[in-house]
């Protein structure tokens, strides 16, 4: 949808907000899959030119204990918790468990 906005006269730039490390689009059709519709525009941009992506590194929703796993696994420990999250009750002591 944002591509359409770029076709209007006078549009010099566009800001897209998202997360290239989130789950990719679900593509069932093999023809579409071969055309790389399984990769989001933002993920493609990040892969092509990572310097064009600015990481918003403060999160304000999840408990720090819940943030711990994705922060290590996907974001190289770059995500911080906002002041409203630090010390919030109830504290979550062991929020993530993997079952094999």
PDB file of N, CA and C in Angstrom:
ATOM      1  N   UNK A   1       0.804  -1.190   0.000  1.00  0.00           N
ATOM      2  CA  UNK A   1       0.000   0.000   0.000  1.00  0.00           C
ATOM      3  C   UNK A   1       0.848   1.255   0.000  1.00  0.00           C
ATOM      4  N   UNK A   2       1.996   1.224   0.693  1.00  0.00           N
ATOM      5  CA  UNK A   2       2.798   2.441   0.745  1.00  0.00           C
ATOM      6  C   UNK A   2       3.371   2.787  -0.620  1.00  0.00           C
ATOM      7  N   UNK A   3       3.539   1.776  -1.486  1.00  0.00           N
ATOM      8  CA  UNK A   3       4.056   2.056  -2.828  1.00  0.00           C
ATOM      9  C   UNK A   3       3.128   3.005  -3.574  1.00  0.00           C
ATOM     10  N   UNK A   4       1.842   2.834  -3.404  1.00  0.00           N
ATOM     11  CA  UNK A   4       0.872   3.718  -4.069  1.00  0.00           C
ATOM     12  C   UNK A   4       1.102   5.158  -3.640  1.00  0.00           C
ATOM     13  N   UNK A   5       1.396   5.375  -2.357  1.00  0.00           N
ATOM     14  CA  UNK A   5       1.632   6.730  -1.859  1.00  0.00           C
ATOM     15  C   UNK A   5       2.823   7.382  -2.546  1.00  0.00           C
ATOM     16  N   UNK A   6       3.807   6.591  -2.946  1.00  0.00           N
ATOM     17  CA  UNK A   6       4.998   7.156  -3.585  1.00  0.00           C
ATOM     18  C   UNK A   6       4.714   7.632  -4.997  1.00  0.00           C
ATOM     19  N   UNK A   7       3.584   7.264  -5.563  1.00  0.00           N
ATOM     20  CA  UNK A   7       3.264   7.677  -6.931  1.00  0.00           C
ATOM     21  C   UNK A   7       2.558   9.034  -6.985  1.00  0.00           C
ATOM     22  N   UNK A   8       2.163   9.595  -5.841  1.00  0.00           N
ATOM     23  CA  UNK A   8       1.500  10.900  -5.830  1.00  0.00           C
ATOM     24  C   UNK A   8       2.516  12.003  -6.091  1.00  0.00           C
ATOM     25  N   UNK A   9       2.122  13.033  -6.840  1.00  0.00           N
ATOM     26  CA  UNK A   9       3.039  14.150  -7.107  1.00  0.00           C
ATOM     27  C   UNK A   9       3.471  14.838  -5.809  1.00  0.00           C
ATOM     28  N   UNK A  10       4.721  15.233  -5.751  1.00  0.00           N
ATOM     29  CA  UNK A  10       5.228  15.971  -4.600  1.00  0.00           C
ATOM     30  C   UNK A  10       5.732  15.111  -3.456  1.00  0.00           C
ATOM     31  N   UNK A  11       5.617  13.795  -3.547  1.00  0.00           N
ATOM     32  CA  UNK A  11       6.110  12.912  -2.489  1.00  0.00           C
ATOM     33  C   UNK A  11       7.602  12.698  -2.710  1.00  0.00           C
ATOM     34  N   UNK A  12       8.408  13.185  -1.777  1.00  0.00           N
ATOM     35  CA  UNK A  12       9.864  13.043  -1.881  1.00  0.00           C
ATOM     36  C   UNK A  12      10.405  11.869  -1.090  1.00  0.00           C
ATOM     37  N   UNK A  13       9.729  11.529  -0.005  1.00  0.00           N
ATOM     38  CA  UNK A  13      10.187  10.416   0.823  1.00  0.00           C
ATOM     39  C   UNK A  13       8.998   9.820   1.555  1.00  0.00           C
ATOM     40  N   UNK A  14       9.209   8.629   2.034  1.00  0.00           N
ATOM     41  CA  UNK A  14       8.166   7.939   2.779  1.00  0.00           C
ATOM     42  C   UNK A  14       8.825   7.224   3.954  1.00  0.00           C
ATOM     43  N   UNK A  15       8.148   7.189   5.075  1.00  0.00           N
ATOM     44  CA  UNK A  15       8.663   6.507   6.261  1.00  0.00           C
ATOM     45  C   UNK A  15       7.817   5.256   6.473  1.00  0.00           C
ATOM     46  N   UNK A  16       8.482   4.115   6.553  1.00  0.00           N
ATOM     47  CA  UNK A  16       7.813   2.840   6.762  1.00  0.00           C
ATOM     48  C   UNK A  16       8.232   2.333   8.138  1.00  0.00           C
ATOM     49  N   UNK A  17       7.258   1.956   8.951  1.00  0.00           N
ATOM     50  CA  UNK A  17       7.541   1.470  10.293  1.00  0.00           C
ATOM     51  C   UNK A  17       7.213  -0.015  10.344  1.00  0.00           C
ATOM     52  N   UNK A  18       8.122  -0.788  10.866  1.00  0.00           N
ATOM     53  CA  UNK A  18       7.914  -2.227  10.978  1.00  0.00           C
ATOM     54  C   UNK A  18       9.137  -2.877  11.582  1.00  0.00           C
ATOM     55  N   UNK A  19       9.200  -4.165  11.485  1.00  0.00           N
ATOM     56  CA  UNK A  19      10.306  -4.922  12.052  1.00  0.00           C
ATOM     57  C   UNK A  19      10.720  -6.005  11.067  1.00  0.00           C
ATOM     58  N   UNK A  20      11.879  -5.844  10.416  1.00  0.00           N
ATOM     59  CA  UNK A  20      12.312  -6.846   9.439  1.00  0.00           C
ATOM     60  C   UNK A  20      12.618  -8.206  10.048  1.00  0.00           C
ATOM     61  N   UNK A  21      12.667  -8.291  11.366  1.00  0.00           N
ATOM     62  CA  UNK A  21      12.966  -9.569  12.012  1.00  0.00           C
ATOM     63  C   UNK A  21      11.711 -10.285  12.496  1.00  0.00           C
ATOM     64  N   UNK A  22      10.544  -9.752  12.211  1.00  0.00           N
ATOM     65  CA  UNK A  22       9.292 -10.416  12.564  1.00  0.00           C
ATOM     66  C   UNK A  22       9.048 -11.576  11.588  1.00  0.00           C
ATOM     67  N   UNK A  23       7.998 -12.352  11.846  1.00  0.00           N
ATOM     68  CA  UNK A  23       7.677 -13.475  10.970  1.00  0.00           C
ATOM     69  C   UNK A  23       7.421 -12.985   9.546  1.00  0.00           C
ATOM     70  N   UNK A  24       7.895 -13.721   8.546  1.00  0.00           N
ATOM     71  CA  UNK A  24       7.685 -13.321   7.158  1.00  0.00           C
ATOM     72  C   UNK A  24       6.237 -13.563   6.728  1.00  0.00           C
ATOM     73  N   UNK A  25       5.849 -12.997   5.575  1.00  0.00           N
ATOM     74  CA  UNK A  25       4.509 -13.272   5.047  1.00  0.00           C
ATOM     75  C   UNK A  25       4.329 -14.767   4.769  1.00  0.00           C
ATOM     76  N   UNK A  26       3.122 -15.250   4.926  1.00  0.00           N
ATOM     77  CA  UNK A  26       2.799 -16.631   4.594  1.00  0.00           C
ATOM     78  C   UNK A  26       2.426 -16.692   3.124  1.00  0.00           C
ATOM     79  N   UNK A  27       3.159 -17.478   2.364  1.00  0.00           N
ATOM     80  CA  UNK A  27       2.904 -17.622   0.932  1.00  0.00           C
ATOM     81  C   UNK A  27       2.643 -19.093   0.649  1.00  0.00           C
ATOM     82  N   UNK A  28       1.452 -19.394   0.162  1.00  0.00           N
ATOM     83  CA  UNK A  28       1.079 -20.775  -0.122  1.00  0.00           C
ATOM     84  C   UNK A  28       1.330 -21.117  -1.590  1.00  0.00           C
ATOM     85  N   UNK A  29       1.063 -20.201  -2.470  1.00  0.00           N
ATOM     86  CA  UNK A  29       1.211 -20.423  -3.902  1.00  0.00           C
ATOM     87  C   UNK A  29       2.696 -20.515  -4.282  1.00  0.00           C
ATOM     88  N   UNK A  30       3.095 -21.607  -4.923  1.00  0.00           N
ATOM     89  CA  UNK A  30       4.496 -21.819  -5.287  1.00  0.00           C
ATOM     90  C   UNK A  30       5.006 -20.779  -6.285  1.00  0.00           C
ATOM     91  N   UNK A  31       4.140 -20.346  -7.178  1.00  0.00           N
ATOM     92  CA  UNK A  31       4.536 -19.317  -8.148  1.00  0.00           C
ATOM     93  C   UNK A  31       4.886 -18.011  -7.453  1.00  0.00           C
ATOM     94  N   UNK A  32       4.069 -17.639  -6.478  1.00  0.00           N
ATOM     95  CA  UNK A  32       4.347 -16.423  -5.708  1.00  0.00           C
ATOM     96  C   UNK A  32       5.600 -16.597  -4.866  1.00  0.00           C
ATOM     97  N   UNK A  33       5.785 -17.798  -4.338  1.00  0.00           N
ATOM     98  CA  UNK A  33       6.967 -18.074  -3.540  1.00  0.00           C
ATOM     99  C   UNK A  33       8.234 -17.918  -4.382  1.00  0.00           C
ATOM    100  N   UNK A  34       8.199 -18.412  -5.627  1.00  0.00           N
ATOM    101  CA  UNK A  34       9.351 -18.291  -6.524  1.00  0.00           C
ATOM    102  C   UNK A  34       9.640 -16.836  -6.886  1.00  0.00           C
ATOM    103  N   UNK A  35       8.617 -15.979  -6.811  1.00  0.00           N
ATOM    104  CA  UNK A  35       8.788 -14.553  -7.096  1.00  0.00           C
ATOM    105  C   UNK A  35       9.187 -13.762  -5.841  1.00  0.00           C
ATOM    106  N   UNK A  36       9.508 -14.489  -4.764  1.00  0.00           N
ATOM    107  CA  UNK A  36       9.979 -13.906  -3.506  1.00  0.00           C
ATOM    108  C   UNK A  36       8.943 -13.063  -2.772  1.00  0.00           C
ATOM    109  N   UNK A  37       7.671 -13.410  -2.903  1.00  0.00           N
ATOM    110  CA  UNK A  37       6.645 -12.706  -2.136  1.00  0.00           C
ATOM    111  C   UNK A  37       6.660 -13.121  -0.668  1.00  0.00           C
ATOM    112  N   UNK A  38       7.492 -14.065  -0.314  1.00  0.00           N
ATOM    113  CA  UNK A  38       7.604 -14.511   1.067  1.00  0.00           C
ATOM    114  C   UNK A  38       8.507 -13.623   1.908  1.00  0.00           C
ATOM    115  N   UNK A  39       9.074 -12.584   1.317  1.00  0.00           N
ATOM    116  CA  UNK A  39       9.922 -11.654   2.050  1.00  0.00           C
ATOM    117  C   UNK A  39       9.275 -10.274   2.024  1.00  0.00           C
ATOM    118  N   UNK A  40       9.141  -9.669   3.183  1.00  0.00           N
ATOM    119  CA  UNK A  40       8.523  -8.347   3.252  1.00  0.00           C
ATOM    120  C   UNK A  40       9.441  -7.298   2.620  1.00  0.00           C
ATOM    121  N   UNK A  41       8.842  -6.187   2.246  1.00  0.00           N
ATOM    122  CA  UNK A  41       9.621  -5.085   1.675  1.00  0.00           C
ATOM    123  C   UNK A  41      10.663  -4.610   2.677  1.00  0.00           C
ATOM    124  N   UNK A  42      10.284  -4.524   3.940  1.00  0.00           N
ATOM    125  CA  UNK A  42      11.205  -4.041   4.962  1.00  0.00           C
ATOM    126  C   UNK A  42      12.369  -5.015   5.154  1.00  0.00           C
ATOM    127  N   UNK A  43      12.088  -6.305   5.165  1.00  0.00           N
ATOM    128  CA  UNK A  43      13.155  -7.302   5.288  1.00  0.00           C
ATOM    129  C   UNK A  43      14.079  -7.259   4.077  1.00  0.00           C
ATOM    130  N   UNK A  44      13.516  -7.066   2.908  1.00  0.00           N
ATOM    131  CA  UNK A  44      14.328  -6.973   1.684  1.00  0.00           C
ATOM    132  C   UNK A  44      15.236  -5.742   1.736  1.00  0.00           C
ATOM    133  N   UNK A  45      14.698  -4.638   2.206  1.00  0.00           N
ATOM    134  CA  UNK A  45      15.495  -3.412   2.333  1.00  0.00           C
ATOM    135  C   UNK A  45      16.622  -3.624   3.338  1.00  0.00           C
ATOM    136  N   UNK A  46      16.308  -4.262   4.470  1.00  0.00           N
ATOM    137  CA  UNK A  46      17.314  -4.532   5.494  1.00  0.00           C
ATOM    138  C   UNK A  46      18.428  -5.420   4.941  1.00  0.00           C
ATOM    139  N   UNK A  47      18.057  -6.410   4.143  1.00  0.00           N
ATOM    140  CA  UNK A  47      19.038  -7.325   3.555  1.00  0.00           C
ATOM    141  C   UNK A  47      19.910  -6.601   2.528  1.00  0.00           C
ATOM    142  N   UNK A  48      19.304  -5.711   1.758  1.00  0.00           N
ATOM    143  CA  UNK A  48      20.017  -4.998   0.698  1.00  0.00           C
ATOM    144  C   UNK A  48      20.893  -3.877   1.241  1.00  0.00           C
ATOM    145  N   UNK A  49      20.338  -3.078   2.168  1.00  0.00           N
ATOM    146  CA  UNK A  49      21.057  -1.921   2.698  1.00  0.00           C
ATOM    147  C   UNK A  49      20.669  -1.688   4.152  1.00  0.00           C
ATOM    148  N   UNK A  50      21.290  -2.413   5.094  1.00  0.00           N
ATOM    149  CA  UNK A  50      20.909  -2.312   6.498  1.00  0.00           C
ATOM    150  C   UNK A  50      21.029  -0.899   7.074  1.00  0.00           C
ATOM    151  N   UNK A  51      21.851  -0.064   6.484  1.00  0.00           N
ATOM    152  CA  UNK A  51      22.019   1.298   6.995  1.00  0.00           C
ATOM    153  C   UNK A  51      20.771   2.161   6.785  1.00  0.00           C
ATOM    154  N   UNK A  52      19.857   1.702   5.933  1.00  0.00           N
ATOM    155  CA  UNK A  52      18.619   2.446   5.715  1.00  0.00           C
ATOM    156  C   UNK A  52      17.574   2.148   6.784  1.00  0.00           C
ATOM    157  N   UNK A  53      17.864   1.188   7.659  1.00  0.00           N
ATOM    158  CA  UNK A  53      16.933   0.798   8.713  1.00  0.00           C
ATOM    159  C   UNK A  53      17.426   1.380  10.031  1.00  0.00           C
ATOM    160  N   UNK A  54      16.531   2.065  10.737  1.00  0.00           N
ATOM    161  CA  UNK A  54      16.854   2.622  12.058  1.00  0.00           C
ATOM    162  C   UNK A  54      16.113   1.811  13.112  1.00  0.00           C
ATOM    163  N   UNK A  55      16.849   1.229  14.037  1.00  0.00           N
ATOM    164  CA  UNK A  55      16.255   0.417  15.090  1.00  0.00           C
ATOM    165  C   UNK A  55      15.679   1.309  16.185  1.00  0.00           C
ATOM    166  N   UNK A  56      14.395   1.155  16.451  1.00  0.00           N
ATOM    167  CA  UNK A  56      13.790   1.791  17.617  1.00  0.00           C
ATOM    168  C   UNK A  56      14.075   0.851  18.782  1.00  0.00           C
ATOM    169  N   UNK A  57      14.990   1.239  19.656  1.00  0.00           N
ATOM    170  CA  UNK A  57      15.543   0.287  20.608  1.00  0.00           C
ATOM    171  C   UNK A  57      14.936   0.337  22.007  1.00  0.00           C
ATOM    172  N   UNK A  58      13.838   1.016  22.191  1.00  0.00           N
ATOM    173  CA  UNK A  58      13.178   1.033  23.498  1.00  0.00           C
ATOM    174  C   UNK A  58      11.776   0.455  23.356  1.00  0.00           C
ATOM    175  N   UNK A  59      11.465  -0.530  24.186  1.00  0.00           N
ATOM    176  CA  UNK A  59      10.132  -1.132  24.167  1.00  0.00           C
ATOM    177  C   UNK A  59       9.432  -0.788  25.473  1.00  0.00           C
ATOM    178  N   UNK A  60       8.101  -0.639  25.393  1.00  0.00           N
ATOM    179  CA  UNK A  60       7.337  -0.153  26.538  1.00  0.00           C
ATOM    180  C   UNK A  60       6.233  -1.107  26.984  1.00  0.00           C
ATOM    181  N   UNK A  61       6.220  -2.346  26.497  1.00  0.00           N
ATOM    182  CA  UNK A  61       5.094  -3.223  26.780  1.00  0.00           C
ATOM    183  C   UNK A  61       5.428  -4.456  27.593  1.00  0.00           C
ATOM    184  N   UNK A  62       6.467  -5.196  27.218  1.00  0.00           N
ATOM    185  CA  UNK A  62       6.661  -6.500  27.851  1.00  0.00           C
ATOM    186  C   UNK A  62       7.616  -6.440  29.028  1.00  0.00           C
ATOM    187  N   UNK A  63       7.408  -7.345  29.944  1.00  0.00           N
ATOM    188  CA  UNK A  63       8.269  -7.497  31.096  1.00  0.00           C
ATOM    189  C   UNK A  63       9.696  -7.774  30.615  1.00  0.00           C
ATOM    190  N   UNK A  64      10.682  -7.271  31.341  1.00  0.00           N
ATOM    191  CA  UNK A  64      12.079  -7.479  30.952  1.00  0.00           C
ATOM    192  C   UNK A  64      12.436  -8.951  30.837  1.00  0.00           C
ATOM    193  N   UNK A  65      11.836  -9.790  31.674  1.00  0.00           N
ATOM    194  CA  UNK A  65      12.133 -11.223  31.619  1.00  0.00           C
ATOM    195  C   UNK A  65      11.617 -11.832  30.316  1.00  0.00           C
ATOM    196  N   UNK A  66      10.496 -11.346  29.819  1.00  0.00           N
ATOM    197  CA  UNK A  66       9.963 -11.836  28.542  1.00  0.00           C
ATOM    198  C   UNK A  66      10.819 -11.314  27.391  1.00  0.00           C
ATOM    199  N   UNK A  67      11.284 -10.082  27.494  1.00  0.00           N
ATOM    200  CA  UNK A  67      12.131  -9.473  26.463  1.00  0.00           C
ATOM    201  C   UNK A  67      13.472 -10.191  26.326  1.00  0.00           C
ATOM    202  N   UNK A  68      13.943 -10.789  27.389  1.00  0.00           N
ATOM    203  CA  UNK A  68      15.281 -11.356  27.428  1.00  0.00           C
ATOM    204  C   UNK A  68      15.583 -12.296  26.257  1.00  0.00           C
ATOM    205  N   UNK A  69      14.689 -13.243  25.985  1.00  0.00           N
ATOM    206  CA  UNK A  69      14.964 -14.208  24.902  1.00  0.00           C
ATOM    207  C   UNK A  69      15.030 -13.552  23.516  1.00  0.00           C
ATOM    208  N   UNK A  70      13.983 -12.840  23.053  1.00  0.00           N
ATOM    209  CA  UNK A  70      14.100 -12.256  21.713  1.00  0.00           C
ATOM    210  C   UNK A  70      15.223 -11.229  21.605  1.00  0.00           C
ATOM    211  N   UNK A  71      15.517 -10.550  22.697  1.00  0.00           N
ATOM    212  CA  UNK A  71      16.590  -9.569  22.674  1.00  0.00           C
ATOM    213  C   UNK A  71      17.936 -10.239  22.401  1.00  0.00           C
ATOM    214  N   UNK A  72      18.170 -11.380  23.035  1.00  0.00           N
ATOM    215  CA  UNK A  72      19.409 -12.126  22.792  1.00  0.00           C
ATOM    216  C   UNK A  72      19.402 -12.794  21.422  1.00  0.00           C
ATOM    217  N   UNK A  73      18.291 -13.429  21.084  1.00  0.00           N
ATOM    218  CA  UNK A  73      18.216 -14.278  19.895  1.00  0.00           C
ATOM    219  C   UNK A  73      18.177 -13.486  18.582  1.00  0.00           C
ATOM    220  N   UNK A  74      17.497 -12.343  18.586  1.00  0.00           N
ATOM    221  CA  UNK A  74      17.253 -11.637  17.325  1.00  0.00           C
ATOM    222  C   UNK A  74      17.845 -10.230  17.247  1.00  0.00           C
ATOM    223  N   UNK A  75      18.029  -9.582  18.380  1.00  0.00           N
ATOM    224  CA  UNK A  75      18.385  -8.159  18.350  1.00  0.00           C
ATOM    225  C   UNK A  75      19.747  -7.834  18.953  1.00  0.00           C
ATOM    226  N   UNK A  76      20.591  -8.831  19.156  1.00  0.00           N
ATOM    227  CA  UNK A  76      21.947  -8.618  19.680  1.00  0.00           C
ATOM    228  C   UNK A  76      21.963  -7.765  20.943  1.00  0.00           C
ATOM    229  N   UNK A  77      20.961  -7.964  21.805  1.00  0.00           N
ATOM    230  CA  UNK A  77      20.846  -7.272  23.105  1.00  0.00           C
ATOM    231  C   UNK A  77      20.782  -5.746  22.954  1.00  0.00           C
ATOM    232  N   UNK A  78      20.195  -5.271  21.867  1.00  0.00           N
ATOM    233  CA  UNK A  78      20.110  -3.832  21.617  1.00  0.00           C
ATOM    234  C   UNK A  78      18.826  -3.196  22.145  1.00  0.00           C
ATOM    235  N   UNK A  79      17.839  -4.010  22.542  1.00  0.00           N
ATOM    236  CA  UNK A  79      16.543  -3.479  22.960  1.00  0.00           C
ATOM    237  C   UNK A  79      16.560  -3.210  24.466  1.00  0.00           C
ATOM    238  N   UNK A  80      16.104  -2.027  24.837  1.00  0.00           N
ATOM    239  CA  UNK A  80      15.998  -1.650  26.250  1.00  0.00           C
ATOM    240  C   UNK A  80      14.520  -1.546  26.617  1.00  0.00           C
ATOM    241  N   UNK A  81      14.238  -1.647  27.897  1.00  0.00           N
ATOM    242  CA  UNK A  81      12.882  -1.465  28.392  1.00  0.00           C
ATOM    243  C   UNK A  81      12.706  -0.035  28.867  1.00  0.00           C
ATOM    244  N   UNK A  82      11.541   0.546  28.579  1.00  0.00           N
ATOM    245  CA  UNK A  82      11.229   1.889  29.035  1.00  0.00           C
ATOM    246  C   UNK A  82      11.053   1.918  30.542  1.00  0.00           C
ATOM    247  N   UNK A  83      11.111   3.111  31.111  1.00  0.00           N
ATOM    248  CA  UNK A  83      10.980   3.269  32.562  1.00  0.00           C
ATOM    249  C   UNK A  83       9.665   2.721  33.090  1.00  0.00           C
ATOM    250  N   UNK A  84       8.611   2.759  32.276  1.00  0.00           N
ATOM    251  CA  UNK A  84       7.311   2.268  32.735  1.00  0.00           C
ATOM    252  C   UNK A  84       7.288   0.750  32.920  1.00  0.00           C
ATOM    253  N   UNK A  85       8.250   0.032  32.349  1.00  0.00           N
ATOM    254  CA  UNK A  85       8.292  -1.428  32.430  1.00  0.00           C
ATOM    255  C   UNK A  85       9.209  -1.899  33.558  1.00  0.00           C
ATOM    256  N   UNK A  86      10.279  -1.154  33.819  1.00  0.00           N
ATOM    257  CA  UNK A  86      11.266  -1.553  34.814  1.00  0.00           C
ATOM    258  C   UNK A  86      10.628  -1.518  36.210  1.00  0.00           C
ATOM    259  N   UNK A  87      10.701  -2.639  36.914  1.00  0.00           N
ATOM    260  CA  UNK A  87      10.172  -2.723  38.264  1.00  0.00           C
ATOM    261  C   UNK A  87       8.661  -2.837  38.352  1.00  0.00           C
ATOM    262  N   UNK A  88       8.015  -3.075  37.250  1.00  0.00           N
ATOM    263  CA  UNK A  88       6.550  -3.165  37.217  1.00  0.00           C
ATOM    264  C   UNK A  88       6.080  -4.453  37.894  1.00  0.00           C
ATOM    265  N   UNK A  89       4.967  -4.388  38.561  1.00  0.00           N
ATOM    266  CA  UNK A  89       4.352  -5.568  39.176  1.00  0.00           C
ATOM    267  C   UNK A  89       3.264  -6.098  38.255  1.00  0.00           C
ATOM    268  N   UNK A  90       2.942  -7.349  38.185  1.00  0.00           N
ATOM    269  CA  UNK A  90       3.669  -8.417  38.851  1.00  0.00           C
ATOM    270  C   UNK A  90       4.924  -8.776  38.065  1.00  0.00           C
ATOM    271  N   UNK A  91       5.958  -9.099  38.755  1.00  0.00           N
ATOM    272  CA  UNK A  91       7.212  -9.503  38.130  1.00  0.00           C
ATOM    273  C   UNK A  91       7.074 -10.924  37.599  1.00  0.00           C
ATOM    274  N   UNK A  92       7.555 -11.139  36.386  1.00  0.00           N
ATOM    275  CA  UNK A  92       7.506 -12.466  35.755  1.00  0.00           C
ATOM    276  C   UNK A  92       8.879 -13.092  35.932  1.00  0.00           C
ATOM    277  N   UNK A  93       8.963 -14.198  36.671  1.00  0.00           N
ATOM    278  CA  UNK A  93      10.263 -14.763  36.988  1.00  0.00           C
ATOM    279  C   UNK A  93      10.794 -15.724  35.927  1.00  0.00           C
ATOM    280  N   UNK A  94       9.911 -16.515  35.288  1.00  0.00           N
ATOM    281  CA  UNK A  94      10.368 -17.473  34.292  1.00  0.00           C
ATOM    282  C   UNK A  94       9.311 -17.577  33.192  1.00  0.00           C
ATOM    283  N   UNK A  95       9.257 -16.601  32.282  1.00  0.00           N
ATOM    284  CA  UNK A  95       8.145 -16.509  31.349  1.00  0.00           C
ATOM    285  C   UNK A  95       8.241 -17.374  30.100  1.00  0.00           C
ATOM    286  N   UNK A  96       9.442 -17.858  29.769  1.00  0.00           N
ATOM    287  CA  UNK A  96       9.630 -18.570  28.519  1.00  0.00           C
ATOM    288  C   UNK A  96      10.107 -19.988  28.812  1.00  0.00           C
ATOM    289  N   UNK A  97       9.439 -20.950  28.199  1.00  0.00           N
ATOM    290  CA  UNK A  97       9.855 -22.341  28.369  1.00  0.00           C
ATOM    291  C   UNK A  97       9.711 -23.033  27.016  1.00  0.00           C
ATOM    292  N   UNK A  98      10.743 -23.731  26.590  1.00  0.00           N
ATOM    293  CA  UNK A  98      10.707 -24.454  25.341  1.00  0.00           C
ATOM    294  C   UNK A  98      10.496 -25.929  25.627  1.00  0.00           C
ATOM    295  N   UNK A  99       9.590 -26.541  24.892  1.00  0.00           N
ATOM    296  CA  UNK A  99       9.277 -27.949  25.082  1.00  0.00           C
ATOM    297  C   UNK A  99       9.649 -28.697  23.808  1.00  0.00           C
ATOM    298  N   UNK A 100      10.413 -29.734  23.962  1.00  0.00           N
ATOM    299  CA  UNK A 100      10.850 -30.512  22.800  1.00  0.00           C
ATOM    300  C   UNK A 100       9.975 -31.754  22.690  1.00  0.00           C
TER     301      UNK A 100
END
